[in-house]
XYZ file of C-alpha atoms in Angstrom:
516
model
C 90.688 81.320 122.954
C 89.935 84.984 122.487
C 87.444 86.300 124.988
C 85.595 89.535 125.324
C 87.449 91.756 127.749
C 85.930 91.554 131.207
C 85.038 95.159 131.929
C 87.142 96.805 134.590
C 85.542 99.686 136.431
C 87.906 101.969 138.286
C 87.732 105.563 139.395
C 90.230 108.137 138.215
C 91.310 108.522 141.840
C 91.994 104.795 142.163
C 94.008 104.899 138.987
C 96.058 108.032 139.610
C 96.012 108.586 143.352
C 95.552 112.134 144.655
C 93.518 114.120 142.123
C 90.947 116.949 142.401
C 87.686 115.692 143.989
C 85.544 116.638 140.987
C 87.623 114.262 138.826
C 88.664 111.553 141.277
C 85.236 109.929 141.516
C 84.690 109.542 137.748
C 84.349 105.872 136.857
C 86.236 104.649 133.778
C 85.938 101.344 131.928
C 88.994 101.522 129.660
C 92.242 103.374 128.974
C 92.720 104.403 125.353
C 95.432 106.457 123.651
C 94.045 106.017 120.118
C 90.868 108.082 119.688
C 89.610 105.615 117.067
C 89.400 102.893 119.734
C 87.372 104.880 122.255
C 84.185 103.315 123.570
C 81.709 105.002 125.957
C 83.116 105.159 129.470
C 86.776 105.235 128.476
C 89.465 107.579 129.698
C 91.251 109.130 126.732
C 94.984 109.302 127.412
C 96.623 112.100 125.409
C 100.413 112.032 125.249
C 102.992 113.543 122.951
C 103.491 111.550 119.751
C 106.192 111.662 117.113
C 104.517 114.472 115.164
C 101.601 115.654 117.254
C 100.008 115.624 120.684
C 97.104 113.377 121.635
C 95.104 116.468 122.555
C 94.686 117.039 118.818
C 92.295 114.060 118.900
C 90.486 114.772 122.164
C 87.416 116.101 120.387
C 86.974 112.844 118.489
C 87.505 110.850 121.696
C 84.856 112.850 123.556
C 82.460 112.489 120.648
C 82.845 108.704 120.944
C 82.099 108.690 124.650
C 85.302 109.420 126.574
C 84.333 110.564 130.085
C 87.675 112.154 130.976
C 90.781 113.302 129.131
C 94.082 112.635 130.886
C 96.797 114.611 129.179
C 100.502 115.184 129.403
C 101.317 118.877 129.795
C 103.310 120.301 126.939
C 106.865 121.486 127.554
C 107.246 125.209 127.898
C 110.671 125.427 126.262
C 113.188 123.325 124.378
C 113.165 121.093 121.285
C 109.935 119.318 122.277
C 108.089 122.638 122.449
C 109.445 123.647 119.047
C 108.486 120.266 117.519
C 104.885 120.378 118.690
C 104.372 124.085 118.126
C 101.773 126.167 119.916
C 98.614 124.441 121.115
C 95.311 125.551 119.803
C 92.708 127.161 122.038
C 90.599 124.889 124.299
C 88.137 122.697 122.453
C 84.753 124.156 121.720
C 81.476 122.392 122.312
C 80.310 120.160 119.473
C 76.492 120.229 119.231
C 76.459 117.208 116.909
C 77.908 114.990 119.639
C 75.061 115.633 122.038
C 77.664 116.342 124.727
C 78.945 119.665 125.902
C 82.639 118.974 125.494
C 83.476 121.622 128.060
C 81.779 119.400 130.674
C 84.203 116.508 130.052
C 87.061 117.045 132.517
C 90.628 117.369 131.258
C 93.264 116.512 133.816
C 96.941 117.316 133.358
C 99.111 114.392 134.481
C 102.847 115.192 134.603
C 105.104 112.541 133.059
C 102.050 110.699 131.751
C 103.925 109.036 128.884
C 106.460 107.647 131.361
C 103.661 106.327 133.590
C 101.664 104.517 130.891
C 103.007 101.083 131.791
C 102.358 101.598 135.488
C 98.795 102.791 134.862
C 98.047 100.029 132.344
C 99.334 97.388 134.747
C 97.163 98.792 137.520
C 94.043 99.053 135.378
C 94.241 95.743 133.481
C 95.780 93.847 136.433
C 98.114 91.754 134.285
C 100.573 91.625 137.157
C 98.003 89.751 139.230
C 96.405 87.407 136.715
C 98.160 87.803 133.389
C 99.574 84.970 131.272
C 103.096 83.630 131.520
C 104.667 85.837 128.888
C 107.432 85.206 126.352
C 108.763 88.099 124.251
C 110.447 87.536 120.889
C 112.798 89.968 119.189
C 115.272 89.888 116.294
C 115.297 90.873 112.630
C 114.189 87.643 110.979
C 112.196 84.743 112.376
C 110.502 86.280 115.412
C 107.008 85.876 113.899
C 107.651 82.236 113.082
C 109.181 81.370 116.460
C 106.452 83.139 118.451
C 103.709 81.539 116.347
C 105.306 78.086 116.709
C 105.444 78.434 120.489
C 101.816 79.563 120.696
C 100.678 76.811 118.323
C 102.669 74.079 120.070
C 101.481 74.969 123.548
C 97.897 75.151 122.279
C 98.224 71.721 120.645
C 99.377 70.400 124.022
C 96.058 71.492 125.495
C 97.332 74.695 127.109
C 95.940 77.556 124.970
C 98.615 80.136 124.278
C 97.930 83.563 122.813
C 100.023 85.063 120.034
C 100.452 88.816 119.455
C 102.573 89.982 116.554
C 102.959 90.829 112.892
C 100.551 88.135 111.737
C 97.779 89.200 114.118
C 96.512 88.481 117.622
C 94.704 85.453 118.989
C 95.134 81.771 119.774
C 96.459 79.968 116.669
C 95.120 79.310 114.177
C 92.432 81.949 114.845
C 93.951 85.403 114.602
C 92.631 88.952 114.294
C 94.597 91.376 112.136
C 96.384 94.261 113.825
C 98.270 97.194 112.337
C 101.514 97.036 114.338
C 103.824 94.157 115.245
C 103.675 95.374 118.843
C 100.637 97.577 119.627
C 100.836 100.729 121.736
C 101.289 100.170 125.463
C 97.614 100.463 126.459
C 96.376 98.373 123.523
C 98.925 95.638 124.268
C 97.852 95.408 127.904
C 94.184 95.407 126.839
C 94.793 92.683 124.242
C 96.685 90.426 126.641
C 94.020 90.947 129.314
C 91.355 89.790 126.857
C 92.841 86.296 126.436
C 91.636 83.464 128.644
C 95.055 81.818 128.519
C 97.818 81.036 130.967
C 100.505 81.603 128.315
C 101.223 84.258 125.695
C 103.875 84.725 123.006
C 104.409 88.341 121.978
C 106.648 89.747 119.267
C 108.573 92.773 120.480
C 109.841 95.052 117.721
C 112.742 97.472 118.040
C 110.252 100.333 117.658
C 108.242 98.960 120.571
C 111.313 98.717 122.778
C 112.518 102.201 121.860
C 109.037 103.622 122.539
C 108.384 101.653 125.764
C 105.290 99.926 124.355
C 105.934 96.919 126.605
C 106.162 99.066 129.744
C 104.372 97.533 132.736
C 104.594 93.960 131.431
C 106.624 91.265 133.173
C 108.236 88.833 130.763
C 109.033 85.349 131.975
C 111.169 84.588 128.906
C 112.954 86.738 126.311
C 113.966 85.262 122.955
C 116.518 86.566 120.432
C 116.612 85.210 116.864
C 119.234 87.161 114.896
C 120.143 90.674 113.835
C 120.726 92.032 110.349
C 119.982 95.340 108.633
C 116.437 96.641 109.137
C 114.533 99.744 110.235
C 117.403 102.142 109.556
C 114.784 104.659 108.481
C 113.894 104.840 112.202
C 117.110 104.007 114.031
C 120.116 106.254 113.401
C 122.461 103.317 112.789
C 122.948 99.607 113.470
C 124.338 100.310 116.954
C 121.127 102.096 117.933
C 119.098 99.232 116.445
C 121.106 96.738 118.511
C 120.667 98.783 121.667
C 116.881 98.801 121.181
C 116.782 95.008 120.799
C 118.964 94.529 123.875
C 116.470 96.365 126.098
C 114.196 93.314 126.167
C 116.891 91.410 128.057
C 117.241 94.032 130.779
C 113.570 94.294 131.756
C 112.766 93.891 135.418
C 111.410 90.463 136.353
C 112.870 88.554 133.386
C 113.642 84.950 134.399
C 114.812 83.174 131.225
C 116.648 84.168 128.025
C 116.663 81.909 124.962
C 119.330 83.220 122.592
C 120.565 82.098 119.176
C 124.282 82.382 119.877
C 125.454 81.582 116.345
C 124.529 85.195 115.615
C 127.401 87.491 116.717
C 125.075 89.940 118.442
C 123.251 87.031 120.052
C 126.536 85.877 121.574
C 127.130 89.389 122.904
C 123.630 89.481 124.399
C 124.072 86.108 126.061
C 127.372 87.076 127.661
C 125.897 90.295 129.044
C 122.872 88.780 130.792
C 122.340 89.406 134.483
C 123.263 86.464 136.715
C 119.656 86.185 137.887
C 118.491 85.231 134.368
C 118.643 81.589 133.306
C 120.547 81.572 130.017
C 119.616 79.032 127.350
C 121.987 79.041 124.390
C 120.543 77.773 121.116
C 122.926 76.826 118.320
C 123.276 74.834 115.140
C 127.035 74.540 115.695
C 127.740 74.288 119.433
C 126.859 71.678 122.062
C 126.990 74.008 125.068
C 123.213 74.570 125.331
C 120.591 73.203 122.952
C 121.968 72.129 119.585
C 119.941 71.424 116.486
C 121.537 69.348 113.728
C 119.767 69.579 110.375
C 119.693 66.078 108.883
C 117.196 66.576 106.032
C 115.774 69.552 104.151
C 113.444 69.702 101.153
C 110.073 70.867 99.924
C 108.506 68.382 102.317
C 110.123 70.052 105.310
C 113.104 69.652 107.634
C 114.360 67.085 110.116
C 116.428 68.210 113.108
C 118.208 66.085 115.699
C 118.301 67.679 119.150
C 121.353 67.382 121.393
C 123.622 69.603 123.467
C 124.756 69.878 127.058
C 121.443 71.136 128.428
C 119.375 68.531 126.598
C 121.676 65.527 127.090
C 122.354 66.071 130.786
C 118.980 67.221 132.014
C 116.133 66.615 129.617
C 116.897 63.730 127.250
C 117.039 63.934 123.433
C 114.634 64.211 120.549
C 113.981 64.710 116.842
C 111.820 67.338 115.155
C 110.362 66.424 111.759
C 108.615 69.569 110.573
C 106.705 70.608 107.435
C 108.424 74.024 107.558
C 110.768 74.468 104.590
C 114.172 76.163 104.523
C 117.341 75.365 106.457
C 116.894 78.539 108.508
C 113.731 77.096 110.020
C 115.980 74.730 111.976
C 117.040 77.830 113.918
C 113.418 78.867 114.433
C 112.269 75.425 115.553
C 115.103 74.971 118.063
C 114.456 78.437 119.516
C 110.801 77.472 119.948
C 111.961 74.271 121.638
C 114.047 76.358 124.050
C 110.969 78.325 125.126
C 108.919 75.178 125.663
C 111.690 73.759 127.839
C 111.633 76.891 130.019
C 107.902 76.206 130.382
C 108.782 72.738 131.731
C 107.666 70.748 128.696
C 109.634 67.460 128.433
C 111.956 67.487 125.417
C 110.392 64.434 123.750
C 106.914 65.934 124.066
C 108.126 69.342 122.857
C 109.755 67.787 119.780
C 106.636 65.758 119.014
C 104.287 68.732 119.205
C 106.628 71.016 117.211
C 106.644 68.323 114.520
C 102.874 68.789 114.230
C 102.996 72.577 113.948
C 102.116 74.152 110.619
C 103.930 77.153 109.100
C 102.477 80.532 110.005
C 100.509 82.221 107.210
C 102.734 83.815 104.588
C 105.996 82.406 105.956
C 107.603 80.120 103.347
C 104.069 78.983 102.560
C 103.872 76.532 99.647
C 101.081 76.761 97.072
C 100.696 74.841 93.811
C 103.320 72.294 92.811
C 100.800 69.739 91.563
C 100.334 68.355 88.058
C 101.911 70.781 85.566
C 102.023 73.742 87.958
C 105.087 75.466 89.328
C 105.640 75.494 93.090
C 104.879 78.944 94.492
C 106.301 80.053 97.833
C 104.817 83.114 99.561
C 107.081 84.690 102.157
C 107.329 87.896 104.177
C 111.025 88.403 103.322
C 111.448 92.170 103.094
C 115.067 92.665 104.169
C 118.281 91.788 102.294
C 119.066 88.986 104.756
C 115.495 87.682 104.709
C 115.400 87.595 100.916
C 118.795 85.910 100.774
C 117.682 83.260 103.253
C 114.597 82.435 101.214
C 116.259 82.472 97.800
C 119.427 80.593 98.784
C 117.376 77.794 100.331
C 115.029 77.553 97.356
C 118.011 77.619 94.994
C 119.118 74.315 96.510
C 115.656 72.797 96.127
C 114.603 73.878 92.641
C 114.770 71.332 89.851
C 114.593 73.916 87.067
C 114.317 77.729 87.258
C 113.917 79.978 90.290
C 111.706 83.066 89.934
C 111.552 85.993 92.323
C 108.716 88.530 92.479
C 109.425 91.373 94.904
C 109.712 95.096 95.563
C 110.547 97.384 98.482
C 108.315 99.463 100.725
C 108.040 103.203 100.247
C 109.034 105.703 102.938
C 111.252 103.102 104.578
C 114.990 102.330 104.671
C 116.107 103.306 101.154
C 119.571 101.809 101.575
C 118.295 98.246 101.479
C 116.841 98.571 97.969
C 120.030 97.987 95.947
C 121.094 95.312 98.445
C 117.907 93.368 97.783
C 118.339 93.806 94.049
C 121.838 92.358 94.275
C 120.563 89.381 96.301
C 117.884 88.602 93.704
C 120.458 88.828 90.913
C 122.702 86.292 92.681
C 120.096 83.584 93.102
C 117.097 84.006 90.784
C 116.899 82.974 87.135
C 113.955 85.316 86.540
C 113.340 88.573 88.426
C 110.026 90.427 88.437
C 110.192 93.850 90.109
C 106.876 95.177 91.353
C 105.287 97.489 93.913
C 105.278 96.580 97.612
C 103.453 99.168 99.723
C 104.897 102.244 97.981
C 102.871 104.419 100.372
C 103.345 108.059 99.370
C 106.571 107.526 97.450
C 106.969 107.350 93.650
C 106.929 103.595 92.789
C 109.155 104.223 89.789
C 111.919 105.649 91.974
C 111.720 102.697 94.365
C 112.091 100.146 91.589
C 114.822 102.165 89.884
C 116.893 101.941 93.070
C 116.461 98.149 93.131
C 117.101 97.768 89.388
C 120.356 99.729 89.560
C 122.005 96.843 91.424
C 120.827 94.130 89.015
C 123.648 94.138 86.481
C 123.946 91.911 83.400
C 120.995 89.754 84.395
C 119.244 88.307 81.322
C 115.718 87.984 82.688
C 114.401 91.048 84.487
C 111.128 92.804 83.925
C 109.153 95.508 85.698
C 105.417 95.376 86.341
C 104.069 97.896 88.831
C 100.690 96.167 89.062
C 101.534 93.594 91.729
C 98.617 91.285 90.939
C 99.579 91.198 87.269
C 103.247 90.673 88.136
C 102.402 87.651 90.293
C 99.979 86.183 87.733
C 102.468 86.601 84.880
C 105.259 84.918 86.822
C 103.077 81.996 87.912
C 101.666 81.455 84.414
C 105.032 81.724 82.667
C 106.905 79.465 85.094
C 107.377 75.829 84.146
C 106.147 72.799 86.051
C 109.529 72.179 87.708
C 110.096 75.835 88.571
C 109.777 77.558 91.940
C 108.307 81.063 92.156
C 109.084 83.062 95.302
C 106.619 85.897 95.942
C 108.372 87.923 98.604
C 107.746 90.938 100.792
C 104.130 90.890 101.948
C 103.489 87.351 103.191
C 100.287 87.319 105.233
C 99.382 90.972 104.560
C 95.885 91.642 103.244
C 96.438 95.185 101.991
C 98.574 97.322 99.708
C 99.489 100.926 100.620
C 99.488 103.116 97.513
C 99.535 106.922 97.429
C 98.924 107.021 101.162
C 95.801 104.825 101.018
C 95.251 101.190 101.975
C 93.626 98.856 99.426
C 92.637 95.206 99.987
C 95.310 92.949 98.511
C 96.636 89.469 99.247
C 99.614 87.781 97.564
C 98.233 84.424 98.654
C 94.824 85.093 97.073
C 96.402 86.240 93.794
C 98.623 83.156 93.676
C 95.674 80.816 94.320
C 93.674 82.507 91.571
C 96.588 82.195 89.144
C 96.854 78.508 89.987
C 93.183 78.069 89.188
C 92.047 77.952 92.761
C 94.263 74.978 93.589
C 96.613 75.326 96.551
């Protein structure tokens, strides 16, 4: 369940240690680094960001009720000084706020950004009373695996929180959030607000590179797979790999559940510290937990569980799941591995995973009744993700396979032709449309995708995503499958730098006449 955060009251002196007397006695009720989240009584924590310093937002924080500003001093020389530029003069009083801003103390805290995890842990006390925490990383599947674990444990009667791309909460009740892994203070605050003994948290490569999980102790780390993604942020694949690997070196980690069929997963597993219990998950090897896919269709998958760890210690089992796609065998067996580290008997774990429903917008089936096509909504937004979805549906479709997709603006441009080539390989009909173009020209995005679709007889472009989805659904035949890829659960569309309400799932349901 999601509970209101029990208010912590702590003085600045208790939080930081030795500080000037006029500041040390100030009582604070929250730590916030995003000025938009400030509530009266909070300490506003201003650190250096990618393009600006938090002090740029101190005025807004004070206006909302911040009682102290803790800030990281700016560098005096070097690249960081040049990036941030020269600070403006001290903030002036704002009569409209009703508070003389000059009376709100500002305290310089050296190395504040490095200390965020330590301070968050101290303030929110997760080290003393926090949930048993599993962290999930990888390119594809981490949302599904984390959601399955949280859902399964909750179905067992042990509520488990989920924090990730789909939202935050105890499944199936989730609250939308903007980042897969929130900033360090927000993540601690969110986890502290759950009245649960367990939590499953997605950990993105951005979060690991930016230390957003600092101060948290993970009981279990999970790796799904690694393919091309986020190369607009990471310099190359090696840097992307290094960011993912950081999760498996965090202090206090006890278990690692790793999909070793992935080459980088095998490398991770071999490099684990001896103190970490290693659980290999495979669809090809018996050395740890092995899943053997015995059935796959639009009704779901069936997986037989075996392997050295299962056979010798925990027994055997079968998972019969409504999740579609062969790749979900990987996701389900990874989820099983986490449940086993949490001491769930294998037969019980298989039974409860068989009852789990797909997460919203992950190979979610709509339609398929009467004379309707089957429509599948999925979050696939990488070349590997799109290939996984399309190749699996190709094997299931009785007639034609349609694909409606685009690529995000201001993100890795190199994946655009790769995704176009994937669609051309598998889909009979391709509809190119906008997918969060942000501030980029949508025409240029689609042109980059279209350039790789050569000699395909059925391609059309419709920038209006709602119209593109409706047209595909209405033109598809009763035996056809329409994959709407890229946005999944998302409830917005970023166009020209602004967010507008938009849901692929809602558009599909409307096109199907409200039947799902």
